[in-house]
mmCIF file of C-alpha atoms in Angstrom:
data_model
loop_
_atom_site.group_PDB
_atom_site.id
_atom_site.type_symbol
_atom_site.label_atom_id
_atom_site.label_comp_id
_atom_site.label_asym_id
_atom_site.label_seq_id
_atom_site.Cartn_x
_atom_site.Cartn_y
_atom_site.Cartn_z
ATOM 1 C CA MET A 162 45.297 1.007 -15.642
ATOM 2 C CA PRO A 163 42.290 0.319 -16.767
ATOM 3 C CA ASN A 164 39.241 -2.303 -15.008
ATOM 4 C CA THR A 165 38.460 -4.538 -17.476
ATOM 5 C CA THR A 166 35.725 -6.988 -15.335
ATOM 6 C CA ALA A 167 33.249 -3.876 -14.016
ATOM 7 C CA PRO A 168 30.957 -5.301 -17.996
ATOM 8 C CA THR A 169 30.550 -8.008 -16.418
ATOM 9 C CA THR A 170 29.312 -7.798 -13.040
ATOM 10 C CA THR A 171 25.889 -6.405 -14.347
ATOM 11 C CA PRO A 172 23.822 -8.187 -16.471
ATOM 12 C CA ALA A 173 24.574 -11.524 -13.124
ATOM 13 C CA ARG A 174 23.007 -8.518 -10.901
ATOM 14 C CA ALA A 175 20.413 -8.306 -13.991
ATOM 15 C CA GLN A 176 19.503 -11.462 -13.685
ATOM 16 C CA ALA A 177 20.015 -12.678 -9.913
ATOM 17 C CA PHE A 178 16.593 -9.707 -9.452
ATOM 18 C CA THR A 179 14.649 -12.028 -12.770
ATOM 19 C CA ALA A 180 15.182 -15.751 -10.923
ATOM 20 C CA ALA A 181 12.540 -18.161 -10.563
ATOM 21 C CA PRO A 182 13.061 -20.409 -8.309
ATOM 22 C CA LYS A 183 14.183 -23.853 -8.670
ATOM 23 C CA SER A 184 10.487 -25.164 -7.535
ATOM 24 C CA LYS A 185 7.138 -23.687 -7.093
ATOM 25 C CA GLN A 186 6.293 -25.817 -4.829
ATOM 26 C CA TRP A 187 5.814 -23.474 -1.592
ATOM 27 C CA ARG A 188 7.528 -23.397 1.521
ATOM 28 C CA VAL A 189 6.569 -22.318 5.403
ATOM 29 C CA VAL A 190 8.707 -18.401 4.568
ATOM 30 C CA ASP A 191 6.307 -18.412 0.806
ATOM 31 C CA TYR A 192 3.655 -18.382 2.664
ATOM 32 C CA VAL A 193 4.069 -16.153 6.251
ATOM 33 C CA THR A 194 5.638 -14.023 3.496
ATOM 34 C CA THR A 195 2.657 -13.514 1.721
ATOM 35 C CA ALA A 196 1.010 -13.307 4.455
ATOM 36 C CA VAL A 197 2.769 -10.555 5.862
ATOM 37 C CA LEU A 198 2.883 -8.766 2.544
ATOM 38 C CA GLY A 199 -0.993 -9.102 2.259
ATOM 39 C CA ILE A 200 -1.647 -7.676 5.780
ATOM 40 C CA ALA A 201 0.336 -4.223 5.374
ATOM 41 C CA VAL A 202 -1.083 -4.131 2.733
ATOM 42 C CA GLY A 203 -4.584 -4.095 3.386
ATOM 43 C CA LEU A 204 -3.626 -2.096 6.752
ATOM 44 C CA VAL A 205 -2.133 0.909 3.238
ATOM 45 C CA PHE A 206 -6.311 -0.101 2.389
ATOM 46 C CA TRP A 207 -7.936 0.079 5.561
ATOM 47 C CA VAL A 208 -6.476 3.891 5.544
ATOM 48 C CA LEU A 209 -7.551 5.067 1.798
ATOM 49 C CA ALA A 210 -11.134 3.733 3.247
ATOM 50 C CA LEU A 211 -11.347 5.316 5.656
ATOM 51 C CA SER A 212 -9.840 8.568 4.211
ATOM 52 C CA TRP A 213 -12.483 7.798 0.796
ATOM 53 C CA LYS A 214 -14.150 10.522 1.797
ATOM 54 C CA VAL A 215 -11.477 13.560 1.765
ATOM 55 C CA LEU A 216 -10.481 11.316 -1.790
ATOM 56 C CA GLU A 217 -13.183 13.134 -3.198
ATOM 57 C CA LEU A 218 -13.621 15.880 -2.632
ATOM 58 C CA ALA A 219 -9.793 16.098 -3.479
ATOM 59 C CA PHE A 220 -11.274 14.624 -7.309
ATOM 60 C CA GLN A 221 -14.543 16.510 -7.295
ATOM 61 C CA ALA A 222 -13.574 18.508 -10.231
ATOM 62 C CA PHE A 223 -13.504 15.742 -12.260
ATOM 63 C CA PRO A 224 -14.226 12.454 -10.518
ATOM 64 C CA PRO A 225 -13.406 10.009 -13.068
ATOM 65 C CA SER A 226 -8.990 11.831 -12.619
ATOM 66 C CA ILE A 227 -9.891 9.910 -9.117
ATOM 67 C CA GLY A 228 -8.656 6.616 -10.784
ATOM 68 C CA LEU A 229 -5.216 7.829 -10.737
ATOM 69 C CA ILE A 230 -5.182 7.026 -7.723
ATOM 70 C CA ALA A 231 -6.433 3.329 -8.316
ATOM 71 C CA GLY A 232 -2.466 1.256 -8.194
ATOM 72 C CA LEU A 233 -3.095 2.351 -4.654
ATOM 73 C CA TRP A 234 -5.255 -0.849 -4.165
ATOM 74 C CA VAL A 235 -3.396 -3.265 -6.167
ATOM 75 C CA LEU A 236 -0.500 -3.146 -5.502
ATOM 76 C CA ALA A 237 -0.303 -6.623 -3.270
ATOM 77 C CA GLY A 238 -1.582 -9.079 -6.194
ATOM 78 C CA PRO A 239 2.694 -7.557 -8.775
ATOM 79 C CA LEU A 240 4.634 -7.303 -5.404
ATOM 80 C CA ALA A 241 3.982 -10.481 -4.538
ATOM 81 C CA GLY A 242 4.155 -12.025 -7.616
ATOM 82 C CA ALA A 243 7.481 -10.366 -7.657
ATOM 83 C CA ILE A 244 8.911 -11.289 -4.209
ATOM 84 C CA ILE A 245 7.472 -15.003 -3.680
ATOM 85 C CA ARG A 246 7.532 -15.650 -7.427
ATOM 86 C CA LYS A 247 5.250 -18.587 -6.840
ATOM 87 C CA PRO A 248 1.283 -18.898 -9.094
ATOM 88 C CA GLY A 249 -0.640 -18.382 -6.491
ATOM 89 C CA ALA A 250 1.233 -16.059 -4.556
ATOM 90 C CA ALA A 251 -0.195 -12.304 -6.274
ATOM 91 C CA LEU A 252 -4.031 -13.673 -5.863
ATOM 92 C CA LEU A 253 -3.571 -14.962 -2.367
ATOM 93 C CA CYS A 254 -1.606 -11.674 -1.534
ATOM 94 C CA GLU A 255 -4.540 -9.265 -3.037
ATOM 95 C CA LEU A 256 -7.075 -11.607 -1.475
ATOM 96 C CA ILE A 257 -5.331 -11.437 2.329
ATOM 97 C CA ALA A 258 -5.255 -6.926 2.151
ATOM 98 C CA ALA A 259 -9.026 -6.933 0.231
ATOM 99 C CA ILE A 260 -9.475 -9.740 3.996
ATOM 100 C CA VAL A 261 -8.076 -7.433 6.595
ATOM 101 C CA GLU A 262 -9.280 -4.277 4.909
ATOM 102 C CA ALA A 263 -12.673 -5.645 5.355
ATOM 103 C CA VAL A 264 -12.179 -6.899 8.122
ATOM 104 C CA LEU A 265 -10.754 -3.637 10.633
ATOM 105 C CA GLY A 266 -14.048 -2.261 8.742
ATOM 106 C CA SER A 267 -14.117 -0.023 5.043
ATOM 107 C CA HIS A 268 -17.501 1.549 3.557
ATOM 108 C CA PHE A 269 -16.958 -0.519 0.836
ATOM 109 C CA GLY A 270 -18.193 -3.120 2.542
ATOM 110 C CA ALA A 271 -17.961 -7.048 1.501
ATOM 111 C CA THR A 272 -17.957 -6.182 -1.742
ATOM 112 C CA VAL A 273 -13.432 -5.217 -0.882
ATOM 113 C CA LEU A 274 -13.816 -9.638 -1.097
ATOM 114 C CA LEU A 275 -15.197 -9.480 -4.813
ATOM 115 C CA SER A 276 -12.537 -6.527 -5.875
ATOM 116 C CA GLY A 277 -9.194 -8.432 -3.935
ATOM 117 C CA LEU A 278 -10.121 -11.209 -5.653
ATOM 118 C CA LEU A 279 -10.702 -9.848 -9.648
ATOM 119 C CA GLN A 280 -7.615 -8.105 -9.151
ATOM 120 C CA GLY A 281 -5.851 -10.548 -7.203
ATOM 121 C CA LEU A 282 -6.551 -12.166 -10.328
ATOM 122 C CA GLY A 283 -5.429 -10.202 -13.279
ATOM 123 C CA ALA A 284 -1.807 -9.462 -11.473
ATOM 124 C CA GLU A 285 -2.002 -13.163 -11.236
ATOM 125 C CA LEU A 286 -3.294 -14.085 -14.865
ATOM 126 C CA VAL A 287 0.544 -11.758 -15.868
ATOM 127 C CA PHE A 288 3.171 -14.398 -13.629
ATOM 128 C CA ALA A 289 0.994 -17.573 -14.841
ATOM 129 C CA ALA A 290 1.409 -15.977 -18.932
ATOM 130 C CA PHE A 291 5.192 -16.234 -18.535
ATOM 131 C CA GLY A 292 5.025 -19.399 -16.572
ATOM 132 C CA TYR A 293 6.049 -18.573 -13.488
ATOM 133 C CA LYS A 294 9.739 -17.834 -14.897
ATOM 134 C CA ARG A 295 10.057 -14.767 -15.812
ATOM 135 C CA PHE A 296 10.535 -11.639 -13.152
ATOM 136 C CA THR A 297 10.636 -8.112 -14.129
ATOM 137 C CA LEU A 298 10.130 -5.137 -13.972
ATOM 138 C CA TRP A 299 8.361 -5.192 -18.097
ATOM 139 C CA VAL A 300 6.301 -8.556 -16.716
ATOM 140 C CA THR A 301 5.546 -6.491 -13.126
ATOM 141 C CA ALA A 302 4.784 -4.190 -15.257
ATOM 142 C CA ALA A 303 1.789 -5.958 -17.226
ATOM 143 C CA SER A 304 1.055 -7.450 -14.155
ATOM 144 C CA GLY A 305 -0.340 -4.159 -12.295
ATOM 145 C CA VAL A 306 -1.689 -3.268 -15.520
ATOM 146 C CA LEU A 307 -4.269 -6.467 -15.788
ATOM 147 C CA ALA A 308 -4.593 -6.330 -12.570
ATOM 148 C CA ALA A 309 -5.962 -2.497 -12.742
ATOM 149 C CA ALA A 310 -7.563 -3.626 -15.657
ATOM 150 C CA PHE A 311 -9.618 -5.657 -14.063
ATOM 151 C CA MET A 312 -10.220 -3.474 -11.425
ATOM 152 C CA ALA A 313 -11.716 -0.408 -13.537
ATOM 153 C CA VAL A 314 -14.323 -3.030 -15.340
ATOM 154 C CA SER A 315 -15.509 -3.973 -12.109
ATOM 155 C CA GLU A 316 -15.816 -0.303 -9.696
ATOM 156 C CA ASN A 317 -17.859 0.735 -13.270
ATOM 157 C CA ILE A 318 -19.584 -1.672 -12.057
ATOM 158 C CA MET A 319 -20.596 -1.619 -9.011
ATOM 159 C CA TYR A 320 -19.303 2.173 -7.836
ATOM 160 C CA ASN A 321 -19.294 3.926 -11.261
ATOM 161 C CA ALA A 322 -23.089 2.838 -13.103
ATOM 162 C CA GLU A 323 -24.543 5.990 -12.614
ATOM 163 C CA TRP A 324 -21.703 7.019 -15.007
ATOM 164 C CA GLN A 325 -21.524 8.330 -18.955
ATOM 165 C CA PHE A 326 -19.883 6.187 -19.908
ATOM 166 C CA GLY A 327 -17.312 8.694 -20.939
ATOM 167 C CA PHE A 328 -16.783 9.302 -17.498
ATOM 168 C CA GLN A 329 -16.226 5.831 -17.247
ATOM 169 C CA ALA A 330 -13.445 5.102 -20.347
ATOM 170 C CA ILE A 331 -11.684 8.561 -18.865
ATOM 171 C CA TYR A 332 -12.175 6.431 -14.656
ATOM 172 C CA ALA A 333 -10.731 3.114 -16.421
ATOM 173 C CA VAL A 334 -7.965 4.533 -18.545
ATOM 174 C CA CYS A 335 -6.480 6.934 -15.906
ATOM 175 C CA ALA A 336 -6.528 3.012 -13.513
ATOM 176 C CA ILE A 337 -4.529 1.409 -15.875
ATOM 177 C CA ILE A 338 -2.070 3.913 -16.408
ATOM 178 C CA SER A 339 -1.677 4.353 -12.697
ATOM 179 C CA GLY A 340 -1.641 0.888 -11.803
ATOM 180 C CA LEU A 341 1.780 0.699 -14.451
ATOM 181 C CA VAL A 342 2.883 3.019 -12.457
ATOM 182 C CA ILE A 343 1.892 2.787 -8.997
ATOM 183 C CA SER A 344 1.522 -0.904 -9.004
ATOM 184 C CA GLY A 345 4.328 -2.094 -12.103
ATOM 185 C CA ILE A 346 7.470 -0.083 -12.078
ATOM 186 C CA GLY A 347 6.228 1.233 -7.681
ATOM 187 C CA ALA A 348 6.214 -2.919 -6.988
ATOM 188 C CA TRP A 349 8.971 -3.334 -8.416
ATOM 189 C CA TYR A 350 11.354 -0.868 -7.419
ATOM 190 C CA ALA A 351 9.282 -1.546 -4.109
ATOM 191 C CA TYR A 352 10.139 -5.608 -3.862
ATOM 192 C CA ARG A 353 13.957 -3.764 -4.508
ATOM 193 C CA ALA A 354 14.160 -1.992 -1.966
ATOM 194 C CA ILE A 355 13.145 -4.709 0.335
ATOM 195 C CA ALA A 356 16.349 -7.300 -1.314
ATOM 196 C CA ALA A 357 18.222 -4.393 -0.730
ATOM 197 C CA THR A 358 17.821 -5.078 3.222
ATOM 198 C CA GLY A 359 19.596 -9.241 3.149
ATOM 199 C CA ALA A 360 15.350 -9.623 3.875
ATOM 200 C CA LEU A 361 14.975 -11.579 0.746
ATOM 201 C CA SER A 362 17.493 -13.750 1.310
ATOM 202 C CA SER A 363 16.099 -17.177 1.253
ATOM 203 C CA PHE A 364 13.746 -15.585 -2.296
ATOM 204 C CA ALA A 365 15.039 -16.195 -5.892
ATOM 205 C CA SER A 366 14.659 -12.911 -5.793
ATOM 206 C CA GLY A 367 16.327 -11.804 -2.684
ATOM 207 C CA ARG A 368 19.831 -13.712 -4.191
ATOM 208 C CA ARG A 369 22.978 -12.320 -5.623
#
């Protein structure tokens, strides 16, 4: 006998993954989880900063192409936005990650704090544009894209000022692609993997 109930379960599961919290007010668990995410991603930032000279050598043949890994630096905001789903989560998480990198020691110096602020703001603006009511793969992807765009502009000013405009433009395009793939789509599937463990049961993002 054919199973007539299976098709109805898929939309319900999809809606659970994109549900908004009933309240936008922050709880203790929201702050703690945002801090944990920020610290974890900040450790990734720190390792990347330590490896920067090696990474530069890997892209030495065409320096602007290093933008293809730039999405790693804007991962915190979209990931926190997809999980916490509260105003300010993306911005706060990206800032915490930048603070962790700065405290542990980064050859980028204190400028990482400004970078974290701008990148977190880029990620935050997308969730805000949807009123913190829509949390889908493509909203998260757009968050990664805007965060990467903010990063590309600021880094071209702070670090790539000696490049000709063509190189800066190519770097920006590479960074935006990386933001889409790594910190946008990648963040969404990282969130889904975390949700599958049951660790997000106290969040709207983790309820089935």
